Amino acid sequence: MFASGENHVFPRCACCNPMFFAASAGPASGASAPTNIEALEGSKRAAGPKINGPVIDCHGHYTTEPRALLDWRKRQIAAINDPRQRPSVDELKISDDELRASVENAQLRLQRERGTSVTLFSPRASGMSHHIGDASVSADWSRVSNDLIYRLTQLYPKNFVGVCQLPQSPGVAPENCIGELVRCVAELGFVGCNLNPDPSGGYWTDPPSTDRWWYPFYEKMVELDVPAMIHVSAAANRAFHTTGSHYINGDTTAFMQFLMSDLFKDFPTLRFIIPHGGGAIPYHWGRYRGIAQDQKKPSLSELVLKNVFFDTCVYHQPGIDLLTRVIPAENILFASEMLGAVKGIDPETGYNFDDTRRYIEASTILSVEDKRAIFAGNARRIYPRMRGF
Amino acid sequence: MFASGENHVFPRCACCNPMFFAASAGPASGASAPTNIEALEGSKRAAGPKINGPVIDCHGHYTTEPRALLDWRKRQIAAINDPRQRPSVDELKISDDELRASVENAQLRLQRERGTSVTLFSPRASGMSHHIGDASVSADWSRVSNDLIYRLTQLYPKNFVGVCQLPQSPGVAPENCIGELVRCVAELGFVGCNLNPDPSGGYWTDPPSTDRWWYPFYEKMVELDVPAMIHVSAAANRAFHTTGSHYINGDTTAFMQFLMSDLFKDFPTLRFIIPHGGGAIPYHWGRYRGIAQDQKKPSLSELVLKNVFFDTCVYHQPGIDLLTRVIPAENILFASEMLGAVKGIDPETGYNFDDTRRYIEASTILSVEDKRAIFAGNARRIYPRMRGF
């Protein structure tokens, strides 16, 4: 049912398109004049002072993979209906030099330019495409993808910490992913995982994230003391744009599932990061407070904020200001999603849209202590297996 | 495929639960003390001065229907597999007194208390449930629902202006809805319609809103000069909470479809209102500006803001402040969604969450002229068939 053509693997959107990375980064020379309502805001807000101390980016994807990985995946997909043609995990050959070349002028250069200390690094989110093939296809694909992340963490132990892709597949119990989680955490030193609440790619055919269907996997997360970032993958449903609506909807949907459930009574130490600033949640915080109240539930602080955290992948100052105004600083983790959904330079600021550090530093809402917590302290607490940063 | 039990018609969420309306409204006596991060914001922001002039609420649903209507619908659903048992449209008997009683202590009282001049009034959004039965079921259900709205506009011509439900059905071309649209607009004096971008109720099985599948219907909208509010209905997919995630996701999804399309080149005068403050869109305005730029598209002002408008159904001050900071005032229409998704009183303000007039009046971002445009001027422009307000 979910076997798909190549167009579902690497759609044309920026986040999904291999080799999309453009050399341009940093302040734009000759950026066009501001043209819309945000221009006024942009000009009003000077960059804030640099915050001393480490900056941990909790949301980075390996979106500059060597061509050999993408070719391996294409062969794997082409062989879905003819398993004898399926490439083995061992057939993928990528040298250390190729790995270095793939990140040196991309993630590593941007880390230096933006002052990021370390990135929690995982395979391309849209590339997971759990809707393609079956669980065995996802298992091999996860293994080769996670192994490359591991090698990068070994080549650059100060720059990258591993977060794993899981071999999810529609209709297959998440318990099936425990083996790869344990391998990545216990053997490869990874500190978290990306958990897809909708392996079908936009049809939402599996049980909600709060169903007991997911409980064995959550038990293992708790045992290993690793959090999961809630992250859907490429949209296979043409109603959705992968990075523009499916990602954001996935975030909103998962939060609402948590709100309506008793999941965190059953797992008081389970921790989720909802990326992209929590989808629509902070913007509609009053709606969610009101729904919880109508349902006779405790306040959202009690109900979800001990277990749910939001990242800062919100690509403009007003959005970050809203996030930091309504969500306690202790629930916010710095992230840029680079190289991710938006690669360009904002003509209204002259800086990359995803240079999110600037928005945090420019915030007049957050204290210096809040900013330090968002940049590093919170990540250390939420990812206790990450050591030395 | 989409025939469903009663649980899909009136789920337990507030917006969908018939007779949920509680007598409490207005300032709370003994509201509990503020408990979370917004308390500080709430106490900082005094209510702004009342804005003189009309207040047009562009988003109100008939969520206090007489029991007879709900019973009729139950009989209709029970007869889906036995059409001989299906109730006829003429069998529904509701007196004018019953209609008056259903709104006098609800919408009309709140209009008086909140100073709303008139409400653009449509059937309960979650009740549309286009996924139930087939197109003939939707046709009868739309007809009885719209006829009640019409009678209310006749009983209270100064309080209600009609907006119609459409007889959509999954897999059935929207062209099929033209007859009911024409009937409501040309014969009953309605000024707009609610258009469901996902008649499947959360499976998103129909073509995107920008597909030529929808064009004949858009041609009729243009000819009649009526806008559509993009509004999904009850979630039939258990992944979604109807008012908490499905509604918001529907808004975000439709906007992203518009952004990626040439729809407004084909229909320069087509107009959509995206409710619930535009879903996640304003919060991620930088993301959408960036995606459009990456796609070599014009600015969002050029691309969508001549045709797409957002309502103010955002239930807290920080959300409204974000909305008004990034979206031009001329693209914002006042709305409360009352009686809608959240019925309670915000303990942090002492007023109903959905008393959105207060947030607009308290805004320090908007000028008095902006506020007047949001309260009335924009609605007059977007709904040109509404006259006398």
mmCIF file of C-alpha atoms in Angstrom, chain B residues 73-386:
data_model
loop_
_atom_site.group_PDB
_atom_site.id
_atom_site.type_symbol
_atom_site.label_atom_id
_atom_site.label_comp_id
_atom_site.label_asym_id
_atom_site.label_seq_id
_atom_site.Cartn_x
_atom_site.Cartn_y
_atom_site.Cartn_z
ATOM 1 C CA ARG B 73 -29.940 13.908 12.206
ATOM 2 C CA LYS B 74 -29.727 10.796 14.376
ATOM 3 C CA ARG B 75 -32.610 9.259 12.447
ATOM 4 C CA GLN B 76 -30.930 10.196 9.184
ATOM 5 C CA ILE B 77 -27.674 8.551 10.213
ATOM 6 C CA ALA B 78 -29.442 5.462 11.522
ATOM 7 C CA ALA B 79 -31.082 5.100 8.111
ATOM 8 C CA ILE B 80 -27.917 5.364 6.023
ATOM 9 C CA ASN B 81 -28.043 1.683 5.233
ATOM 10 C CA ASP B 82 -31.821 1.622 4.901
ATOM 11 C CA PRO B 83 -32.889 4.641 2.849
ATOM 12 C CA ARG B 84 -36.578 3.775 3.207
ATOM 13 C CA GLN B 85 -36.262 4.822 6.862
ATOM 14 C CA ARG B 86 -34.612 8.131 6.027
ATOM 15 C CA PRO B 87 -36.528 11.156 7.350
ATOM 16 C CA SER B 88 -37.581 13.685 4.733
ATOM 17 C CA VAL B 89 -36.559 17.326 4.911
ATOM 18 C CA ASP B 90 -40.201 18.237 5.490
ATOM 19 C CA GLU B 91 -40.481 16.023 8.540
ATOM 20 C CA LEU B 92 -38.434 18.384 10.662
ATOM 21 C CA LYS B 93 -40.804 20.569 12.664
ATOM 22 C CA ILE B 94 -39.393 23.360 14.789
ATOM 23 C CA SER B 95 -41.476 26.369 15.807
ATOM 24 C CA ASP B 96 -40.315 29.976 15.748
ATOM 25 C CA ASP B 97 -40.600 30.010 19.517
ATOM 26 C CA GLU B 98 -38.210 27.088 19.764
ATOM 27 C CA LEU B 99 -35.755 28.859 17.486
ATOM 28 C CA ARG B 100 -35.996 32.023 19.585
ATOM 29 C CA ALA B 101 -35.500 30.085 22.790
ATOM 30 C CA SER B 102 -32.391 28.442 21.394
ATOM 31 C CA VAL B 103 -30.536 31.715 20.841
ATOM 32 C CA GLU B 104 -32.088 34.264 23.207
ATOM 33 C CA ASN B 105 -30.068 33.272 26.250
ATOM 34 C CA ALA B 106 -27.058 32.230 24.226
ATOM 35 C CA GLN B 107 -25.777 34.042 21.119
ATOM 36 C CA LEU B 108 -28.123 37.028 21.486
ATOM 37 C CA ARG B 109 -27.296 37.589 25.142
ATOM 38 C CA LEU B 110 -23.589 37.367 24.418
ATOM 39 C CA GLN B 111 -23.943 39.767 21.495
ATOM 40 C CA ARG B 112 -25.500 42.283 23.885
ATOM 41 C CA GLU B 113 -22.968 41.688 26.639
ATOM 42 C CA ARG B 114 -19.987 41.884 24.327
ATOM 43 C CA GLY B 115 -21.254 44.620 22.073
ATOM 44 C CA THR B 116 -21.326 42.579 18.869
ATOM 45 C CA SER B 117 -23.529 44.192 16.214
ATOM 46 C CA VAL B 118 -24.134 41.178 14.021
ATOM 47 C CA THR B 119 -22.857 37.618 13.564
ATOM 48 C CA LEU B 120 -22.219 35.857 10.268
ATOM 49 C CA PHE B 121 -23.987 32.720 11.310
ATOM 50 C CA SER B 122 -23.627 29.188 9.971
ATOM 51 C CA PRO B 123 -24.568 25.679 11.085
ATOM 52 C CA ARG B 124 -22.386 23.919 13.662
ATOM 53 C CA ALA B 125 -19.080 23.274 11.895
ATOM 54 C CA SER B 126 -18.355 19.903 13.456
ATOM 55 C CA GLY B 127 -21.942 18.895 12.778
ATOM 56 C CA MET B 128 -21.451 19.123 9.012
ATOM 57 C CA SER B 129 -19.608 15.777 9.208
ATOM 58 C CA HIS B 130 -19.368 15.349 5.471
ATOM 59 C CA HIS B 131 -17.760 11.954 5.986
ATOM 60 C CA ILE B 132 -21.079 10.483 7.139
ATOM 61 C CA GLY B 133 -23.221 8.895 4.463
ATOM 62 C CA ASP B 134 -23.130 9.934 0.834
ATOM 63 C CA ALA B 135 -23.840 13.115 -1.098
ATOM 64 C CA SER B 136 -27.603 12.670 -0.827
ATOM 65 C CA VAL B 137 -27.310 12.441 2.960
ATOM 66 C CA SER B 138 -25.201 15.597 2.966
ATOM 67 C CA ALA B 139 -27.685 17.319 0.661
ATOM 68 C CA ASP B 140 -30.647 16.789 2.983
ATOM 69 C CA TRP B 141 -28.604 17.596 6.073
ATOM 70 C CA SER B 142 -27.285 20.816 4.541
ATOM 71 C CA ARG B 143 -30.751 21.837 3.451
ATOM 72 C CA VAL B 144 -32.383 21.474 6.870
ATOM 73 C CA SER B 145 -29.397 23.086 8.584
ATOM 74 C CA ASN B 146 -29.273 26.045 6.227
ATOM 75 C CA ASP B 147 -33.027 26.520 6.387
ATOM 76 C CA LEU B 148 -32.819 26.961 10.149
ATOM 77 C CA ILE B 149 -30.097 29.552 9.719
ATOM 78 C CA TYR B 150 -32.323 31.331 7.194
ATOM 79 C CA ARG B 151 -35.245 31.386 9.611
ATOM 80 C CA LEU B 152 -33.028 32.852 12.317
ATOM 81 C CA THR B 153 -31.873 35.581 9.921
ATOM 82 C CA GLN B 154 -35.551 36.367 9.320
ATOM 83 C CA LEU B 155 -36.437 36.334 13.012
ATOM 84 C CA TYR B 156 -33.395 38.447 13.905
ATOM 85 C CA PRO B 157 -32.373 40.361 10.773
ATOM 86 C CA LYS B 158 -30.244 42.773 12.795
ATOM 87 C CA ASN B 159 -28.383 40.009 14.612
ATOM 88 C CA PHE B 160 -27.693 37.261 12.114
ATOM 89 C CA VAL B 161 -26.529 37.123 8.508
ATOM 90 C CA GLY B 162 -26.472 33.695 6.888
ATOM 91 C CA VAL B 163 -23.429 31.655 5.884
ATOM 92 C CA CYS B 164 -24.171 28.226 4.497
ATOM 93 C CA GLN B 165 -23.039 24.663 4.998
ATOM 94 C CA LEU B 166 -22.330 22.809 1.756
ATOM 95 C CA PRO B 167 -23.435 19.271 0.856
ATOM 96 C CA GLN B 168 -19.884 18.014 0.359
ATOM 97 C CA SER B 169 -19.076 14.321 0.380
ATOM 98 C CA PRO B 170 -15.715 12.529 0.074
ATOM 99 C CA GLY B 171 -14.892 11.709 -3.513
ATOM 100 C CA VAL B 172 -17.767 13.768 -4.914
ATOM 101 C CA ALA B 173 -16.771 16.783 -7.008
ATOM 102 C CA PRO B 174 -17.461 20.131 -5.290
ATOM 103 C CA GLU B 175 -19.405 21.120 -8.393
ATOM 104 C CA ASN B 176 -22.168 19.113 -6.754
ATOM 105 C CA CYS B 177 -22.498 21.891 -4.128
ATOM 106 C CA ILE B 178 -23.263 24.691 -6.571
ATOM 107 C CA GLY B 179 -27.004 24.186 -6.340
ATOM 108 C CA GLU B 180 -27.131 24.642 -2.580
ATOM 109 C CA LEU B 181 -24.764 27.617 -2.732
ATOM 110 C CA VAL B 182 -26.963 29.354 -5.302
ATOM 111 C CA ARG B 183 -30.106 28.552 -3.346
ATOM 112 C CA CYS B 184 -28.658 29.986 -0.141
ATOM 113 C CA VAL B 185 -27.151 33.083 -1.717
ATOM 114 C CA ALA B 186 -29.716 33.965 -4.377
ATOM 115 C CA GLU B 187 -32.877 32.837 -2.594
ATOM 116 C CA LEU B 188 -32.059 33.036 1.117
ATOM 117 C CA GLY B 189 -29.776 36.065 1.145
ATOM 118 C CA PHE B 190 -26.694 34.322 2.540
ATOM 119 C CA VAL B 191 -23.372 36.094 2.069
ATOM 120 C CA GLY B 192 -20.807 33.292 2.188
ATOM 121 C CA CYS B 193 -20.205 29.594 2.731
ATOM 122 C CA ASN B 194 -18.093 27.239 4.790
ATOM 123 C CA LEU B 195 -15.895 25.119 2.542
ATOM 124 C CA ASN B 196 -14.412 21.904 3.930
ATOM 125 C CA PRO B 197 -10.983 21.147 2.428
ATOM 126 C CA ASP B 198 -11.179 17.586 3.793
ATOM 127 C CA PRO B 199 -14.656 16.049 3.590
ATOM 128 C CA SER B 200 -13.176 12.728 4.744
ATOM 129 C CA GLY B 201 -12.812 14.039 8.295
ATOM 130 C CA GLY B 202 -9.066 13.656 8.766
ATOM 131 C CA TYR B 203 -7.925 11.253 6.070
ATOM 132 C CA TRP B 204 -7.442 13.965 3.451
ATOM 133 C CA THR B 205 -8.477 11.745 0.582
ATOM 134 C CA ASP B 206 -9.802 14.425 -1.790
ATOM 135 C CA PRO B 207 -7.654 16.564 -4.109
ATOM 136 C CA PRO B 208 -6.020 19.661 -2.591
ATOM 137 C CA SER B 209 -8.078 22.854 -2.470
ATOM 138 C CA THR B 210 -6.058 24.205 -5.374
ATOM 139 C CA ASP B 211 -6.793 21.326 -7.731
ATOM 140 C CA ARG B 212 -9.019 21.866 -10.752
ATOM 141 C CA TRP B 213 -11.424 19.490 -9.019
ATOM 142 C CA TRP B 214 -12.616 22.580 -7.106
ATOM 143 C CA TYR B 215 -12.637 25.076 -9.994
ATOM 144 C CA PRO B 216 -16.304 24.896 -11.059
ATOM 145 C CA PHE B 217 -17.304 25.696 -7.499
ATOM 146 C CA TYR B 218 -14.839 28.584 -7.338
ATOM 147 C CA GLU B 219 -16.236 29.927 -10.607
ATOM 148 C CA LYS B 220 -19.653 30.107 -8.999
ATOM 149 C CA MET B 221 -18.252 31.777 -5.870
ATOM 150 C CA VAL B 222 -16.656 34.423 -8.054
ATOM 151 C CA GLU B 223 -19.823 34.889 -10.061
ATOM 152 C CA LEU B 224 -21.894 35.321 -6.893
ATOM 153 C CA ASP B 225 -19.142 37.413 -5.264
ATOM 154 C CA VAL B 226 -19.184 35.415 -2.026
ATOM 155 C CA PRO B 227 -16.160 34.313 -0.004
ATOM 156 C CA ALA B 228 -15.680 30.945 1.669
ATOM 157 C CA MET B 229 -14.435 30.286 5.142
ATOM 158 C CA ILE B 230 -12.101 27.284 5.010
ATOM 159 C CA HIS B 231 -13.472 25.035 7.740
ATOM 160 C CA VAL B 232 -13.028 21.321 8.297
ATOM 161 C CA SER B 233 -15.619 19.432 10.289
ATOM 162 C CA ALA B 234 -15.557 16.715 12.952
ATOM 163 C CA ALA B 235 -12.522 14.453 12.909
ATOM 164 C CA ALA B 236 -13.418 10.903 11.992
ATOM 165 C CA ASN B 237 -9.750 9.957 12.348
ATOM 166 C CA ARG B 238 -8.891 9.180 15.955
ATOM 167 C CA ALA B 239 -5.473 10.785 15.584
ATOM 168 C CA PHE B 240 -7.131 14.175 15.726
ATOM 169 C CA HIS B 241 -9.075 16.158 18.275
ATOM 170 C CA THR B 242 -11.752 18.020 16.345
ATOM 171 C CA THR B 243 -11.301 21.521 17.736
ATOM 172 C CA GLY B 244 -7.803 21.104 19.168
ATOM 173 C CA SER B 245 -5.857 19.773 16.205
ATOM 174 C CA HIS B 246 -8.040 18.945 13.196
ATOM 175 C CA TYR B 247 -9.427 22.484 12.869
ATOM 176 C CA ILE B 248 -6.023 24.100 13.280
ATOM 177 C CA ASN B 249 -4.344 21.627 10.929
ATOM 178 C CA GLY B 250 -7.028 22.238 8.315
ATOM 179 C CA ASP B 251 -6.278 25.944 8.390
ATOM 180 C CA THR B 252 -2.520 25.437 8.102
ATOM 181 C CA THR B 253 -2.879 22.852 5.345
ATOM 182 C CA ALA B 254 -5.139 24.978 3.162
ATOM 183 C CA PHE B 255 -2.893 28.035 3.430
ATOM 184 C CA MET B 256 0.125 25.988 2.407
ATOM 185 C CA GLN B 257 -1.804 24.622 -0.582
ATOM 186 C CA PHE B 258 -2.582 28.191 -1.628
ATOM 187 C CA LEU B 259 1.042 29.234 -1.186
ATOM 188 C CA MET B 260 2.304 26.488 -3.494
ATOM 189 C CA SER B 261 -0.286 27.076 -6.204
ATOM 190 C CA ASP B 262 -1.295 29.496 -8.928
ATOM 191 C CA LEU B 263 -4.897 29.473 -7.768
ATOM 192 C CA PHE B 264 -5.156 33.225 -7.369
ATOM 193 C CA LYS B 265 -3.721 33.820 -10.798
ATOM 194 C CA ASP B 266 -6.648 31.816 -12.123
ATOM 195 C CA PHE B 267 -9.129 33.471 -9.753
ATOM 196 C CA PRO B 268 -7.887 36.971 -8.873
ATOM 197 C CA THR B 269 -11.072 37.868 -6.983
ATOM 198 C CA LEU B 270 -11.587 34.576 -5.117
ATOM 199 C CA ARG B 271 -11.572 35.174 -1.366
ATOM 200 C CA PHE B 272 -11.015 32.811 1.559
ATOM 201 C CA ILE B 273 -11.180 33.426 5.265
ATOM 202 C CA ILE B 274 -8.926 31.102 7.230
ATOM 203 C CA PRO B 275 -10.415 30.835 10.702
ATOM 204 C CA HIS B 276 -8.808 30.251 14.105
ATOM 205 C CA GLY B 277 -6.328 33.015 13.440
ATOM 206 C CA GLY B 278 -5.015 31.201 10.381
ATOM 207 C CA GLY B 279 -4.074 27.981 12.195
ATOM 208 C CA ALA B 280 -0.293 27.928 12.666
ATOM 209 C CA ILE B 281 0.436 30.342 9.812
ATOM 210 C CA PRO B 282 1.088 33.688 11.536
ATOM 211 C CA TYR B 283 3.232 32.015 14.227
ATOM 212 C CA HIS B 284 5.433 30.594 11.471
ATOM 213 C CA TRP B 285 5.191 33.578 9.132
ATOM 214 C CA GLY B 286 8.973 33.640 8.708
ATOM 215 C CA ARG B 287 8.926 29.980 7.686
ATOM 216 C CA TYR B 288 6.281 30.675 5.053
ATOM 217 C CA ARG B 289 8.024 33.770 3.769
ATOM 218 C CA GLY B 290 11.187 31.680 3.520
ATOM 219 C CA ILE B 291 9.530 28.734 1.776
ATOM 220 C CA ALA B 292 7.924 31.075 -0.775
ATOM 221 C CA GLN B 293 11.297 32.708 -1.389
ATOM 222 C CA ASP B 294 13.046 29.340 -1.765
ATOM 223 C CA GLN B 295 10.397 28.444 -4.332
ATOM 224 C CA LYS B 296 11.128 31.656 -6.271
ATOM 225 C CA LYS B 297 7.619 32.840 -5.645
ATOM 226 C CA PRO B 298 6.540 36.442 -5.071
ATOM 227 C CA SER B 299 6.209 37.810 -1.550
ATOM 228 C CA LEU B 300 3.298 36.486 0.486
ATOM 229 C CA SER B 301 1.664 39.898 0.167
ATOM 230 C CA GLU B 302 1.550 39.427 -3.577
ATOM 231 C CA LEU B 303 1.003 35.698 -3.556
ATOM 232 C CA VAL B 304 -1.854 35.211 -1.103
ATOM 233 C CA LEU B 305 -2.747 38.295 0.921
ATOM 234 C CA LYS B 306 -4.989 39.769 -1.764
ATOM 235 C CA ASN B 307 -7.194 36.700 -1.453
ATOM 236 C CA VAL B 308 -6.683 35.196 1.993
ATOM 237 C CA PHE B 309 -7.851 36.653 5.295
ATOM 238 C CA PHE B 310 -7.530 35.507 8.891
ATOM 239 C CA ASP B 311 -10.075 35.722 11.660
ATOM 240 C CA THR B 312 -9.383 36.593 15.302
ATOM 241 C CA CYS B 313 -10.410 33.311 16.935
ATOM 242 C CA VAL B 314 -7.243 33.192 18.996
ATOM 243 C CA TYR B 315 -8.043 32.941 22.658
ATOM 244 C CA HIS B 316 -5.354 34.843 24.499
ATOM 245 C CA GLN B 317 -3.704 38.253 24.284
ATOM 246 C CA PRO B 318 -0.217 37.059 23.226
ATOM 247 C CA GLY B 319 -1.693 35.164 20.289
ATOM 248 C CA ILE B 320 -3.719 38.143 19.079
ATOM 249 C CA ASP B 321 -0.652 40.334 19.496
ATOM 250 C CA LEU B 322 1.369 37.960 17.296
ATOM 251 C CA LEU B 323 -1.398 37.892 14.687
ATOM 252 C CA THR B 324 -1.659 41.652 14.516
ATOM 253 C CA ARG B 325 2.102 42.082 14.507
ATOM 254 C CA VAL B 326 2.756 39.993 11.401
ATOM 255 C CA ILE B 327 -0.461 40.088 9.368
ATOM 256 C CA PRO B 328 -1.580 43.417 7.873
ATOM 257 C CA ALA B 329 -4.684 44.741 9.634
ATOM 258 C CA GLU B 330 -6.556 44.796 6.335
ATOM 259 C CA ASN B 331 -6.282 40.993 6.239
ATOM 260 C CA ILE B 332 -7.785 40.404 9.684
ATOM 261 C CA LEU B 333 -11.506 39.952 10.379
ATOM 262 C CA PHE B 334 -13.038 40.042 13.819
ATOM 263 C CA ALA B 335 -14.534 36.754 15.013
ATOM 264 C CA SER B 336 -15.148 34.901 18.230
ATOM 265 C CA GLU B 337 -16.306 31.436 17.099
ATOM 266 C CA MET B 338 -18.893 31.711 19.869
ATOM 267 C CA LEU B 339 -20.408 29.471 20.916
ATOM 268 C CA GLY B 340 -17.538 27.383 19.892
ATOM 269 C CA ALA B 341 -14.477 25.485 20.808
ATOM 270 C CA VAL B 342 -13.818 26.851 24.282
ATOM 271 C CA LYS B 343 -16.699 27.753 26.539
ATOM 272 C CA GLY B 344 -15.014 28.532 29.836
ATOM 273 C CA ILE B 345 -13.715 31.572 31.640
ATOM 274 C CA ASP B 346 -10.000 32.249 31.652
ATOM 275 C CA PRO B 347 -8.980 32.329 35.318
ATOM 276 C CA GLU B 348 -6.149 34.654 34.387
ATOM 277 C CA THR B 349 -8.433 37.395 33.076
ATOM 278 C CA GLY B 350 -11.829 36.644 34.595
ATOM 279 C CA TYR B 351 -13.420 36.748 31.125
ATOM 280 C CA ASN B 352 -14.407 34.104 28.633
ATOM 281 C CA PHE B 353 -11.565 32.786 26.520
ATOM 282 C CA ASP B 354 -13.625 33.476 23.394
ATOM 283 C CA ASP B 355 -14.416 37.078 24.299
ATOM 284 C CA THR B 356 -11.971 38.110 21.608
ATOM 285 C CA ARG B 357 -13.158 41.705 21.366
ATOM 286 C CA ARG B 358 -11.228 42.413 24.529
ATOM 287 C CA TYR B 359 -7.932 41.305 23.030
ATOM 288 C CA ILE B 360 -8.378 43.545 20.005
ATOM 289 C CA GLU B 361 -9.334 46.497 22.159
ATOM 290 C CA ALA B 362 -6.373 45.898 24.472
ATOM 291 C CA SER B 363 -3.925 45.745 21.586
ATOM 292 C CA THR B 364 -1.137 48.301 21.745
ATOM 293 C CA ILE B 365 -0.013 47.330 18.247
ATOM 294 C CA LEU B 366 -3.147 48.305 16.360
ATOM 295 C CA SER B 367 -4.239 51.867 15.713
ATOM 296 C CA VAL B 368 -7.854 52.890 16.263
ATOM 297 C CA GLU B 369 -8.308 52.832 12.485
ATOM 298 C CA ASP B 370 -6.879 49.299 12.358
ATOM 299 C CA LYS B 371 -9.292 48.204 15.052
ATOM 300 C CA ARG B 372 -12.251 49.693 13.206
ATOM 301 C CA ALA B 373 -11.188 47.899 10.027
ATOM 302 C CA ILE B 374 -10.869 44.586 11.899
ATOM 303 C CA PHE B 375 -14.208 45.065 13.647
ATOM 304 C CA ALA B 376 -16.218 46.007 10.573
ATOM 305 C CA GLY B 377 -14.582 47.613 7.569
ATOM 306 C CA ASN B 378 -12.775 44.519 6.360
ATOM 307 C CA ALA B 379 -15.849 42.307 6.688
ATOM 308 C CA ARG B 380 -17.878 44.766 4.616
ATOM 309 C CA ARG B 381 -15.236 44.571 1.904
ATOM 310 C CA ILE B 382 -14.832 40.782 1.944
ATOM 311 C CA TYR B 383 -18.565 40.044 2.168
ATOM 312 C CA PRO B 384 -20.008 42.604 -0.276
ATOM 313 C CA ARG B 385 -23.437 40.954 -0.207
ATOM 314 C CA MET B 386 -23.787 41.854 3.461
#
